PDB file of C-alpha atoms and ligand atoms in Angstrom:
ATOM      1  CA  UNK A  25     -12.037  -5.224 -46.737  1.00  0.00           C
ATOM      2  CA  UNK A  26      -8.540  -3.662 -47.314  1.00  0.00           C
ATOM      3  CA  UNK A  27      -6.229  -4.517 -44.457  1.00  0.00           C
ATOM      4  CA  UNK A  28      -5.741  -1.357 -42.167  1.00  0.00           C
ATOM      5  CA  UNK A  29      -2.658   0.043 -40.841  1.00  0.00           C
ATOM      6  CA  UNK A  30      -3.299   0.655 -37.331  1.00  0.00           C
ATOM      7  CA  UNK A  31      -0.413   2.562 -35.792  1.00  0.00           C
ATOM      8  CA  UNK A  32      -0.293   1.386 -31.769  1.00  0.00           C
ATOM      9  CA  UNK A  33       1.122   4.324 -29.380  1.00  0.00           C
ATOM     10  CA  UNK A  34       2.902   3.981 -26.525  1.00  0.00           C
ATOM     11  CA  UNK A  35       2.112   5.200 -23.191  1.00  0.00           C
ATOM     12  CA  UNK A  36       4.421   8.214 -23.421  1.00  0.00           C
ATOM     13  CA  UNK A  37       3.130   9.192 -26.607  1.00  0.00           C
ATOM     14  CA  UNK A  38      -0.980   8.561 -25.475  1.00  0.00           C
ATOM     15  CA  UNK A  39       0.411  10.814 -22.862  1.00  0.00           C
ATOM     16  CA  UNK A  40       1.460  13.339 -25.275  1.00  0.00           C
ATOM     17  CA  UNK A  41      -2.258  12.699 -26.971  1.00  0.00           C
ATOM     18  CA  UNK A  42      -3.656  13.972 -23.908  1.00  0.00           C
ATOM     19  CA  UNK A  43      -2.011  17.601 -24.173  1.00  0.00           C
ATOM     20  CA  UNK A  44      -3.819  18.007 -27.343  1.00  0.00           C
ATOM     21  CA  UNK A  45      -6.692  16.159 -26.104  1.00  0.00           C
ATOM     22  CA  UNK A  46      -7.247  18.647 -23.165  1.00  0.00           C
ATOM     23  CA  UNK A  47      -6.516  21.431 -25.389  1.00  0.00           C
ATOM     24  CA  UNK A  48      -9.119  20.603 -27.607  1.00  0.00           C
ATOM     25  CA  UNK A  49     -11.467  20.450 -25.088  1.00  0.00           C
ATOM     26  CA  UNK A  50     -10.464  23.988 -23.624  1.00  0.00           C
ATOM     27  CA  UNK A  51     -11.203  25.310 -26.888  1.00  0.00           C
ATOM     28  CA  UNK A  52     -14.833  23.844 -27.483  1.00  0.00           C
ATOM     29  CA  UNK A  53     -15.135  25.157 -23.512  1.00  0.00           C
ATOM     30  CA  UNK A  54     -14.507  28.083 -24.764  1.00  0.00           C
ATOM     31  CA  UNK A  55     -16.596  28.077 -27.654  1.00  0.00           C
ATOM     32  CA  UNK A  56     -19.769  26.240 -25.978  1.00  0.00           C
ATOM     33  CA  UNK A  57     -19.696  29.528 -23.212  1.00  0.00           C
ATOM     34  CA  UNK A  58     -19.584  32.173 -26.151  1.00  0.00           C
ATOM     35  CA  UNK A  59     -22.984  30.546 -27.815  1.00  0.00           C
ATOM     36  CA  UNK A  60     -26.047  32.453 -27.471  1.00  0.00           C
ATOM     37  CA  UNK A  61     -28.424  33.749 -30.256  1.00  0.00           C
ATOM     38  CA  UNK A  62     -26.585  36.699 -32.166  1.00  0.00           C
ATOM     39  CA  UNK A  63     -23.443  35.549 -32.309  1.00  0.00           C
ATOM     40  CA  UNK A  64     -21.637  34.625 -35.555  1.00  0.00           C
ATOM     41  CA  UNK A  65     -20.081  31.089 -36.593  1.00  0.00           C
ATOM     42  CA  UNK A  66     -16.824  32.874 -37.287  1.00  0.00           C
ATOM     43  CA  UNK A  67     -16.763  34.677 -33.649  1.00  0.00           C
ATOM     44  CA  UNK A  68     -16.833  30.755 -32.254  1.00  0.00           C
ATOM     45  CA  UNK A  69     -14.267  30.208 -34.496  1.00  0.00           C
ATOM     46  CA  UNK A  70     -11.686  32.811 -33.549  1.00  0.00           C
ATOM     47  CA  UNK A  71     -12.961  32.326 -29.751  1.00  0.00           C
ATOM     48  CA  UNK A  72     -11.611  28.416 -30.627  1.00  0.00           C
ATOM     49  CA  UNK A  73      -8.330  29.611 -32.564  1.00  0.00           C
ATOM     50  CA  UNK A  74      -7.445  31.929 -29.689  1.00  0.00           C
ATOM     51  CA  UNK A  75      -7.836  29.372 -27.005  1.00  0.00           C
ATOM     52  CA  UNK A  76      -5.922  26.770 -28.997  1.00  0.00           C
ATOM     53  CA  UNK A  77      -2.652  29.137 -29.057  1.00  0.00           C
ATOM     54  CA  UNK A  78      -2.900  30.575 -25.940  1.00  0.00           C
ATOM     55  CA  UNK A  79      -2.447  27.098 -24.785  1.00  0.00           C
ATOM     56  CA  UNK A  80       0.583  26.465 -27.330  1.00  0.00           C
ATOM     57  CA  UNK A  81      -0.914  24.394 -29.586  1.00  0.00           C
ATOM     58  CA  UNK A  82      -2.545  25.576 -33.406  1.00  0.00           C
ATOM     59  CA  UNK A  83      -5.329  24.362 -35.182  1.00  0.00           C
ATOM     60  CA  UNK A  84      -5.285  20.942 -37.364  1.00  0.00           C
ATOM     61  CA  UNK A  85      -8.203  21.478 -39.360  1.00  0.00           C
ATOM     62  CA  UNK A  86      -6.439  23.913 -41.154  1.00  0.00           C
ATOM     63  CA  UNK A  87      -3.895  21.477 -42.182  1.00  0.00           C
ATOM     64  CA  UNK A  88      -6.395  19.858 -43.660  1.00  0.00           C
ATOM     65  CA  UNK A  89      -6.114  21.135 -47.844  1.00  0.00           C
ATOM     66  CA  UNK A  90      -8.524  23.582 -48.853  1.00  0.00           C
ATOM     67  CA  UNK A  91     -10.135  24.605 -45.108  1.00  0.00           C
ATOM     68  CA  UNK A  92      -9.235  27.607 -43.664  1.00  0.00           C
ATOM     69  CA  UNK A  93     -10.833  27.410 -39.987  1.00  0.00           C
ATOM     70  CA  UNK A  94     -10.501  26.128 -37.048  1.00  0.00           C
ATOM     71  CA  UNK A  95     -13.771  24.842 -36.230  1.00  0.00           C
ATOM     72  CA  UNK A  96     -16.400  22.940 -38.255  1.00  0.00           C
ATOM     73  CA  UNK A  97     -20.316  24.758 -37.447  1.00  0.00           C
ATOM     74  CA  UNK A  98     -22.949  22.688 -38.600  1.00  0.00           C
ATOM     75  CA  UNK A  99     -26.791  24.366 -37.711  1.00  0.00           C
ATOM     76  CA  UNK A 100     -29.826  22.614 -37.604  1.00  0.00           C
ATOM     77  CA  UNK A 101     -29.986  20.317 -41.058  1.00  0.00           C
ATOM     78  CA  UNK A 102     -25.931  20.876 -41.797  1.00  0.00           C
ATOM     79  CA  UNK A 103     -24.158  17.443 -39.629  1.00  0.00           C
ATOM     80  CA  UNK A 104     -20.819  18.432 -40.511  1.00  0.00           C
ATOM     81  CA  UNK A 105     -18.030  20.700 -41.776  1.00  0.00           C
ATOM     82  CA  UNK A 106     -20.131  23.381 -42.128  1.00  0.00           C
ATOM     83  CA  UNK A 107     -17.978  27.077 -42.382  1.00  0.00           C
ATOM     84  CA  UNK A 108     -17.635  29.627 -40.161  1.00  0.00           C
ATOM     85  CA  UNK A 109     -18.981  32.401 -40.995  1.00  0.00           C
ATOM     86  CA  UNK A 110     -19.233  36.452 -40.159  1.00  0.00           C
ATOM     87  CA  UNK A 111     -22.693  36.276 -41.695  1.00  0.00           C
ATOM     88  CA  UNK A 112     -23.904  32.550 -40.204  1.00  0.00           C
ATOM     89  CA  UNK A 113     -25.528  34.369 -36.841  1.00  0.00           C
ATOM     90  CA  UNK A 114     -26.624  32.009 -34.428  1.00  0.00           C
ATOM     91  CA  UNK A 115     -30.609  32.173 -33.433  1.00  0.00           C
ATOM     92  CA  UNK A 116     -32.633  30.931 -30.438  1.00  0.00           C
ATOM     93  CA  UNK A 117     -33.360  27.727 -30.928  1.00  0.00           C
ATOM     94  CA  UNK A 118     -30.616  26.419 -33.315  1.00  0.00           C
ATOM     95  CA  UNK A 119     -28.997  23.029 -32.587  1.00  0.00           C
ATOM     96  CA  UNK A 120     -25.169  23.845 -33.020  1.00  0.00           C
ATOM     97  CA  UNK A 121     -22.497  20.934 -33.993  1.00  0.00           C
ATOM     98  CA  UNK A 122     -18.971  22.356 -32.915  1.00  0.00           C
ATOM     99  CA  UNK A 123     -16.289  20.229 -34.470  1.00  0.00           C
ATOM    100  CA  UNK A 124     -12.544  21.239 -33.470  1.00  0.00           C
ATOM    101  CA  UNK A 125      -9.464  19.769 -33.027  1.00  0.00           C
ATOM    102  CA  UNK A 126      -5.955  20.679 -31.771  1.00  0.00           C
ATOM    103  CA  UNK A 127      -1.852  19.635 -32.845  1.00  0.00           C
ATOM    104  CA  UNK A 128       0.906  20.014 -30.538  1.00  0.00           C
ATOM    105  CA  UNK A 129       3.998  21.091 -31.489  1.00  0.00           C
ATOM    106  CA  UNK A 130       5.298  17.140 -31.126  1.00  0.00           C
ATOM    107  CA  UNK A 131       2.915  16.687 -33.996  1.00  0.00           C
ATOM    108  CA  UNK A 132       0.244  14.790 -31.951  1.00  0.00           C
ATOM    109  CA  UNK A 133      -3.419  15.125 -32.349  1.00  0.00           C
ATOM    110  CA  UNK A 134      -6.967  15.697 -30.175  1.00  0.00           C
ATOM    111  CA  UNK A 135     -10.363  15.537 -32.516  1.00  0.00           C
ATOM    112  CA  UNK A 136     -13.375  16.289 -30.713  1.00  0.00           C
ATOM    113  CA  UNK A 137     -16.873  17.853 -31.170  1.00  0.00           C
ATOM    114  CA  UNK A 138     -20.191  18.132 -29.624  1.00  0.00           C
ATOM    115  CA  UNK A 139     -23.973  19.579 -30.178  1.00  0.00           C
ATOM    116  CA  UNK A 140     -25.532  22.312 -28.402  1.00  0.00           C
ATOM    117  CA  UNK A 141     -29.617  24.165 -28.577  1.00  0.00           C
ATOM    118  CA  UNK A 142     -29.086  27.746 -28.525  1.00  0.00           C
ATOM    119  CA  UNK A 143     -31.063  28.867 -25.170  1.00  0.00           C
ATOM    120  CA  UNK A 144     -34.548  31.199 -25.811  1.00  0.00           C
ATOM    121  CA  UNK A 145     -36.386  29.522 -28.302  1.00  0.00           C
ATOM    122  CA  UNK A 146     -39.716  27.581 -28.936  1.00  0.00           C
ATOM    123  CA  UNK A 147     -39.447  25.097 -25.845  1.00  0.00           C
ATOM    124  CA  UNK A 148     -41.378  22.743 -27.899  1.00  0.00           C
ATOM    125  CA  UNK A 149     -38.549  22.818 -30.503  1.00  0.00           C
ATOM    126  CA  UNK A 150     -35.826  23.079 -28.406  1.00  0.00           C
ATOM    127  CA  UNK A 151     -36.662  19.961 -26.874  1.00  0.00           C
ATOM    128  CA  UNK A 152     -36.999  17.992 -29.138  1.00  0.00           C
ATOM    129  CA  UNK A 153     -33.694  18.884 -30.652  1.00  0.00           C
ATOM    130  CA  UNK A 154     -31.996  18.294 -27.132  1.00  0.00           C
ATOM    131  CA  UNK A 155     -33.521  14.944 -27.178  1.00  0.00           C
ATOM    132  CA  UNK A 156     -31.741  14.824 -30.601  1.00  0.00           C
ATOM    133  CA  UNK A 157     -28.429  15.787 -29.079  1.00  0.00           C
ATOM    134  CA  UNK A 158     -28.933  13.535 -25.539  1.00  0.00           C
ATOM    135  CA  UNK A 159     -29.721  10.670 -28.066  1.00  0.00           C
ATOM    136  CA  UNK A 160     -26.207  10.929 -29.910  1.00  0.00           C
ATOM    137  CA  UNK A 161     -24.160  11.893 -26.812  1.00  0.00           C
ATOM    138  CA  UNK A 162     -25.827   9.356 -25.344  1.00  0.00           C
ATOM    139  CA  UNK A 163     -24.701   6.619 -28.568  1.00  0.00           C
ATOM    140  CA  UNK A 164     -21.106   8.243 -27.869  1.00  0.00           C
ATOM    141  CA  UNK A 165     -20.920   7.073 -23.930  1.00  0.00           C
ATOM    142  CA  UNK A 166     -22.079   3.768 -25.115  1.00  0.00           C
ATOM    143  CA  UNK A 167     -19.344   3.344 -27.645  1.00  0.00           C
ATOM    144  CA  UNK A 168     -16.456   4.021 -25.365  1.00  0.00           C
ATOM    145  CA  UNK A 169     -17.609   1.814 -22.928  1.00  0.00           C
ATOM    146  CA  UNK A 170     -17.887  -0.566 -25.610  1.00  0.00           C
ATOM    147  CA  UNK A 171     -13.876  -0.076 -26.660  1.00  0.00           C
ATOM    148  CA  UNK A 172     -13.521  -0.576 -22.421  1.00  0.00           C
ATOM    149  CA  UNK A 173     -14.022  -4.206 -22.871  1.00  0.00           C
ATOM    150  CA  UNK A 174     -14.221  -4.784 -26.705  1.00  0.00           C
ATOM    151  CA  UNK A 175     -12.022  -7.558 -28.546  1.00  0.00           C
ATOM    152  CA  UNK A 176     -13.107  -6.782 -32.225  1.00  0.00           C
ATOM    153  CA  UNK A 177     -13.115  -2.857 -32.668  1.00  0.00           C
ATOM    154  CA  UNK A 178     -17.134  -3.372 -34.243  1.00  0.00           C
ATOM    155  CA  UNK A 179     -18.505  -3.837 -31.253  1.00  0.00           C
ATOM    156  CA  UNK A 180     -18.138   0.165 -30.459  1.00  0.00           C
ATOM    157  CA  UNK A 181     -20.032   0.391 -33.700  1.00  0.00           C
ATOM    158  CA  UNK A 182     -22.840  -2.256 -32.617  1.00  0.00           C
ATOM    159  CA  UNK A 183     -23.318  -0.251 -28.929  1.00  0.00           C
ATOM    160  CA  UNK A 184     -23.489   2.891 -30.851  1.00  0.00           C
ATOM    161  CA  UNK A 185     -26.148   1.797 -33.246  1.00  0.00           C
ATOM    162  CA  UNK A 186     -27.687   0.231 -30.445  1.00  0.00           C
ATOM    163  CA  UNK A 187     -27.551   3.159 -28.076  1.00  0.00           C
ATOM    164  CA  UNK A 188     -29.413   5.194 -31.299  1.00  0.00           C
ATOM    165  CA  UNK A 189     -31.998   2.669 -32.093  1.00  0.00           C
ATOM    166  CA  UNK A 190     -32.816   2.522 -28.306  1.00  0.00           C
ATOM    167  CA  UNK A 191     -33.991   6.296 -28.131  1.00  0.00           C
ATOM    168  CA  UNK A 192     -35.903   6.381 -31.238  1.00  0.00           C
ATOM    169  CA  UNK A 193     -36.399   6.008 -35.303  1.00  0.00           C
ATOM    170  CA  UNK A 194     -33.044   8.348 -35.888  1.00  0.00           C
ATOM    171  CA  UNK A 195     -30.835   8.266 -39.542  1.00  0.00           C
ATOM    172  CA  UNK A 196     -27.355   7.167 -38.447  1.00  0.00           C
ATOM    173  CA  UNK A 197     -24.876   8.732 -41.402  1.00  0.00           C
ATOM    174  CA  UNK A 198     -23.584   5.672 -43.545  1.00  0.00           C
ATOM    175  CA  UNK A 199     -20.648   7.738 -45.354  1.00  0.00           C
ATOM    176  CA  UNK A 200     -19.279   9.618 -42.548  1.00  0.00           C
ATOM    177  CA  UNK A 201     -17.607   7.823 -39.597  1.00  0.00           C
ATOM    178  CA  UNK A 202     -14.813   8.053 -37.023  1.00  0.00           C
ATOM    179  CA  UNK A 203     -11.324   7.134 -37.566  1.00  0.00           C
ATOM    180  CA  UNK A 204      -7.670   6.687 -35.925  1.00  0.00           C
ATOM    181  CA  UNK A 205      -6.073   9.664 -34.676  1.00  0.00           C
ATOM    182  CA  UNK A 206      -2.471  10.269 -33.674  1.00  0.00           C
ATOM    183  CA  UNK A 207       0.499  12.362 -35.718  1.00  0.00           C
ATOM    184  CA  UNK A 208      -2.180  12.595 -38.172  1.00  0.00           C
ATOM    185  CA  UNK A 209      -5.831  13.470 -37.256  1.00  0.00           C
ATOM    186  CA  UNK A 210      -7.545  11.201 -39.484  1.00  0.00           C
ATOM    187  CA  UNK A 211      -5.695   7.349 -39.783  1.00  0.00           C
ATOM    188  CA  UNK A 212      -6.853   3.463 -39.660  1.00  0.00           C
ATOM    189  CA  UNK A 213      -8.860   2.045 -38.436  1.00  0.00           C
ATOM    190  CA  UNK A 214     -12.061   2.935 -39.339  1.00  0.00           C
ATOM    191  CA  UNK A 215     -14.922   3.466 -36.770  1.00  0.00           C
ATOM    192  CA  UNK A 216     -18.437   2.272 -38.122  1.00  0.00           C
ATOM    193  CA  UNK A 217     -21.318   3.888 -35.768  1.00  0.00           C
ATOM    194  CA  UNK A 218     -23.112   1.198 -37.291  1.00  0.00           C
ATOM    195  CA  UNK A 219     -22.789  -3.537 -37.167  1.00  0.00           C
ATOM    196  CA  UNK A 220     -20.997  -3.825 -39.920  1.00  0.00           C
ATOM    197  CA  UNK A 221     -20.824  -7.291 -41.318  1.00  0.00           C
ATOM    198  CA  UNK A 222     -17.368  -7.679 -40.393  1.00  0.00           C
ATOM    199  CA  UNK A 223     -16.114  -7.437 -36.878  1.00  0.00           C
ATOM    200  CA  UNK A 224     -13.371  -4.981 -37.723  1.00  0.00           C
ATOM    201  CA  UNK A 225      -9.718  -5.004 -36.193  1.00  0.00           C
ATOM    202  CA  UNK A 226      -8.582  -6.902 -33.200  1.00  0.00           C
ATOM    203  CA  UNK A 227      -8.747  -4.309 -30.003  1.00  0.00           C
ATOM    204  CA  UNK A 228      -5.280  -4.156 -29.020  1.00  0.00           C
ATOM    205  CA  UNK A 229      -3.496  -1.467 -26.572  1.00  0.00           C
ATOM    206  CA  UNK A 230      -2.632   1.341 -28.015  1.00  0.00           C
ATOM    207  CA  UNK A 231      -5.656   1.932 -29.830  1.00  0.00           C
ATOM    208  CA  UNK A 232      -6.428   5.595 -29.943  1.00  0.00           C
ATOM    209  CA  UNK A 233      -9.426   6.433 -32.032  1.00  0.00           C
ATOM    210  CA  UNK A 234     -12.119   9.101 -32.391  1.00  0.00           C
ATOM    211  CA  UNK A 235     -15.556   8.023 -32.131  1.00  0.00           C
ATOM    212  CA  UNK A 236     -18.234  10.358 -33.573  1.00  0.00           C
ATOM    213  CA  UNK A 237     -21.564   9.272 -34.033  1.00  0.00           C
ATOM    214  CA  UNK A 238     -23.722  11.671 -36.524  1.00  0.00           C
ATOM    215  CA  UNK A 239     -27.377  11.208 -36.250  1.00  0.00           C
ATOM    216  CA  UNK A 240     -30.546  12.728 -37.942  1.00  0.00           C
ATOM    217  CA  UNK A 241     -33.862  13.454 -36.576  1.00  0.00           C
ATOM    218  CA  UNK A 242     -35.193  12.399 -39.755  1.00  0.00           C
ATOM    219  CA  UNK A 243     -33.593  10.333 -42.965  1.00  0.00           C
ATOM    220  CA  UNK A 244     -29.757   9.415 -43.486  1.00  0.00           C
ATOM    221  CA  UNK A 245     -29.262  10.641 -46.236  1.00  0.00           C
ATOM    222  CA  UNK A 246     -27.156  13.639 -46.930  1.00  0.00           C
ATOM    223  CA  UNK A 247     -25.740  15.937 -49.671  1.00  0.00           C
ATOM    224  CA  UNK A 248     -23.077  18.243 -50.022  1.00  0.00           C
ATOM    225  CA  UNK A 249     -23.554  21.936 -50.457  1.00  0.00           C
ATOM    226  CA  UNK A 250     -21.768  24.838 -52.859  1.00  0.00           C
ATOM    227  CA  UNK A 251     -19.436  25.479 -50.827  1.00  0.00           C
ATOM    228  CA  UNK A 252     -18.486  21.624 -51.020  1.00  0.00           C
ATOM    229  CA  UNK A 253     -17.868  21.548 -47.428  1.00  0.00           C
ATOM    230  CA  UNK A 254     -21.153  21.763 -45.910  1.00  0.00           C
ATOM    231  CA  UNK A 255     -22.941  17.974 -45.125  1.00  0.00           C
ATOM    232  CA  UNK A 256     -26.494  18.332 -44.964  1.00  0.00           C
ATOM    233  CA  UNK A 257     -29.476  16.240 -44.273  1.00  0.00           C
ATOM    234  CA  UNK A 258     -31.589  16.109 -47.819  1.00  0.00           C
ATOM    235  CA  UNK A 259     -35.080  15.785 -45.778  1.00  0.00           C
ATOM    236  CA  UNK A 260     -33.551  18.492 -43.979  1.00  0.00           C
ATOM    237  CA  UNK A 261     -34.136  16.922 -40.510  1.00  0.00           C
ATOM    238  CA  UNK A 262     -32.210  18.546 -38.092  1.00  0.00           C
ATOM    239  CA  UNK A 263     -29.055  16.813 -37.032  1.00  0.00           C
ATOM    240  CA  UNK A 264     -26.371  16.337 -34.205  1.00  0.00           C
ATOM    241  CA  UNK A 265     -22.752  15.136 -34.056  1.00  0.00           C
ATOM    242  CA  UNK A 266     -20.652  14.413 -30.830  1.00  0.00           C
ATOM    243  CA  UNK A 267     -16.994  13.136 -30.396  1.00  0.00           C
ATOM    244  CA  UNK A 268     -14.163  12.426 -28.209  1.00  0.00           C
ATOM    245  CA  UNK A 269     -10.463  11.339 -29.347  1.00  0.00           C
ATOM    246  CA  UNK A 270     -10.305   7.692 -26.412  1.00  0.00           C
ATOM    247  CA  UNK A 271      -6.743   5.620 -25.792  1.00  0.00           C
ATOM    248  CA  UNK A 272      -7.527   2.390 -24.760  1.00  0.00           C
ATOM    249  CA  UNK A 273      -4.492   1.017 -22.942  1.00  0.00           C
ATOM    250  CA  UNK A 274      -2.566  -1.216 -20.689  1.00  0.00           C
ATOM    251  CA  UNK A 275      -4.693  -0.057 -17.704  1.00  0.00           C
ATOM    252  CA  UNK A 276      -8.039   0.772 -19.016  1.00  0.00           C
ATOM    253  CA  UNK A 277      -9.493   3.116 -21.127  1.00  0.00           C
ATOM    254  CA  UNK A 278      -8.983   7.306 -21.027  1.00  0.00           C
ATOM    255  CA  UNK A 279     -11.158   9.652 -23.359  1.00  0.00           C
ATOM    256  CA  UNK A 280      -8.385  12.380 -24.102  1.00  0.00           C
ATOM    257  CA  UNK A 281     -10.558  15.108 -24.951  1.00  0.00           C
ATOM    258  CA  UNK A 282     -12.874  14.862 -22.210  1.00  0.00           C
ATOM    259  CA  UNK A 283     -11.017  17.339 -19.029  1.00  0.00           C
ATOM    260  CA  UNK A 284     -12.697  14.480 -16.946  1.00  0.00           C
ATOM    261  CA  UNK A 285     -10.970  11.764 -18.706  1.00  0.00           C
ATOM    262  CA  UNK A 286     -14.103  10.488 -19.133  1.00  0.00           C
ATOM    263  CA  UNK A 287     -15.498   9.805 -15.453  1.00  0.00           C
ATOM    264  CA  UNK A 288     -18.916  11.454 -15.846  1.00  0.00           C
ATOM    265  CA  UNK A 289     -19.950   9.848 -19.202  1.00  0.00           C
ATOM    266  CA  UNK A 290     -18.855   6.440 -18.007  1.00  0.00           C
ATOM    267  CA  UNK A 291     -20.081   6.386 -14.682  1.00  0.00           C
ATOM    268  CA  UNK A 292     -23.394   5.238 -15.724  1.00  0.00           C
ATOM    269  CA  UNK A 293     -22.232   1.645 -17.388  1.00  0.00           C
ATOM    270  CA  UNK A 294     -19.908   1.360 -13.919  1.00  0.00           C
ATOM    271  CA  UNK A 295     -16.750   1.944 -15.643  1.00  0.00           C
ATOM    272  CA  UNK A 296     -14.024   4.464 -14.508  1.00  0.00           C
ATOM    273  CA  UNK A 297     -11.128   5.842 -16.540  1.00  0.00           C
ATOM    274  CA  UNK A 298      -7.517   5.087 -16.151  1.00  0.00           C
ATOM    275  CA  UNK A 299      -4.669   7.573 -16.849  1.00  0.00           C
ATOM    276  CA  UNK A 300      -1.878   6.445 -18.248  1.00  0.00           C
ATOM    277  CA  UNK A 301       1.332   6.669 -15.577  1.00  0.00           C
ATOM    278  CA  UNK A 302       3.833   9.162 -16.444  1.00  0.00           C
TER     279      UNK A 302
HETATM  280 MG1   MG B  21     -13.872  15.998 -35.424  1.00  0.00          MG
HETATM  281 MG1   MG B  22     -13.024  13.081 -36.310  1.00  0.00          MG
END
């Protein structure tokens, strides 16, 4: 395995990674409030654009070449980087994957995303798709907690995997995972949701990653659409994606695009969140 450049941030500058961190998670705020059957990918996305600059940041995904939106909207069988669109309306029922992130003008980063089931539809359906979602935010918890304690930066992967297999025969995506983020979005190290055979990078402080499990209720495998954007499931089993940008530092841990830091998802494994001092 190519060696990985990990770039370690200081506490001032994790600090500065929570600005974009909380404004990322006012946007997908925003954009979890406007969902409800009728309304149109692209509305969520100029609901997320508007937030972002209100709050004096702008959008990084469009920095990314070639994408032109804010958000990411992935419905039932998409898992990721789906479009926004004026003509993608939103039905009862739907499981939603909101992917969004936010720069600050100091040129630091927040990534985060998570799944939603459109209210009003088949109950039967709907719960089964919010055991989908509960089953990957649930793999996501279990992974930070894991990067609380961990030494080798796999053994977020491992709990993650673990989480997943615990709650039932799900696909966990092989080719998508998370990453680094800081003045870039996307940097080393990579984050398996998956054992990998190697234990990864030594944990040190100043790790700040994004951790996104993507999960299937059916196979793994995935294909790209037309619009070479769009990941979707080829059994087309519905799918969910959740994500938080996470510092792990001198004094603990702190999941920078949660407004919480973190508390409520990490209460359960007895773990509480540190700020970093300013
Ligand atoms: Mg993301
Ligand atoms: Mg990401």
């Amino acid at each position: 395995m190519a060696r990985e450049r990990i770039s370690h941030k200081s506490d001032s500058e994790i600090l500065l990674m929570r600005e974009a961190g909380l404004i990322t998670a006012a946007a997908l705020n925003a954009v979890r409030e406007a969902i409800r059957p009728g309304v149109s990918t692209l509305e969520l996305d100029q609901i997320a654009d508007a937030k972002i600059k209100s709050l004096g940041g702008s959008s990084n995904f469009k920095l990314v070449p070639g994408y032109h939106h804010t958000i990411c909207s992935s419905i039932n069988d998409e898992v990721v980087h789906g479009i926004p669109s004026k003509d993608r309306i939103l039905e009862a029922g739907d499981i939603i994957s909101i992917d969004c992130g936010a720069i600050i003008p100091s040129g630091w980063n927040g990534d985060s995303a998570f799944s939603f089931v459109v209210p009003g539809g088949d109950p039967e359906l709907m719960a089964k798709r919010q055991a989908l979602s509960d089953a990957c935010e649930g793999s996501l918890w279990a992974g930070i907690a894991a990067l609380a304690s961990a030494t080798r930066l796999n053994e977020v992967g491992r709990a993650v995997e673990k989480a997943i297999r615990s709650k039932g025969a799900f696909g966990i995506l092989q080719d998508y995972i998370g990453h680094g983020v800081g003045r870039s979005m996307h940097e080393d190290p990579a984050v398996f949701n998956y054992q990998t055979r190697d234990l990864g990078p030594v944990v040190e402080n100043g790790l700040v990653i994004a951790i996104e499990p993507m999960i299937t209720a059916g196979s793994q495998s995935v294909k790209i659409l037309a619009d070479d954007w769009t990941v979707s499931t080829k059994d087309g089993s519905d799918s969910s994606h959740w994500e938080h940008t996470v510092a792990r530092h001198s004094g603990g841990i702190w999941v920078l695009t949660a407004e919480d830091g973190g508390a409520a998802g990490l209460a359960p494994y007895g773990i509480t969140p540190v700020p970093v001092k300013s």
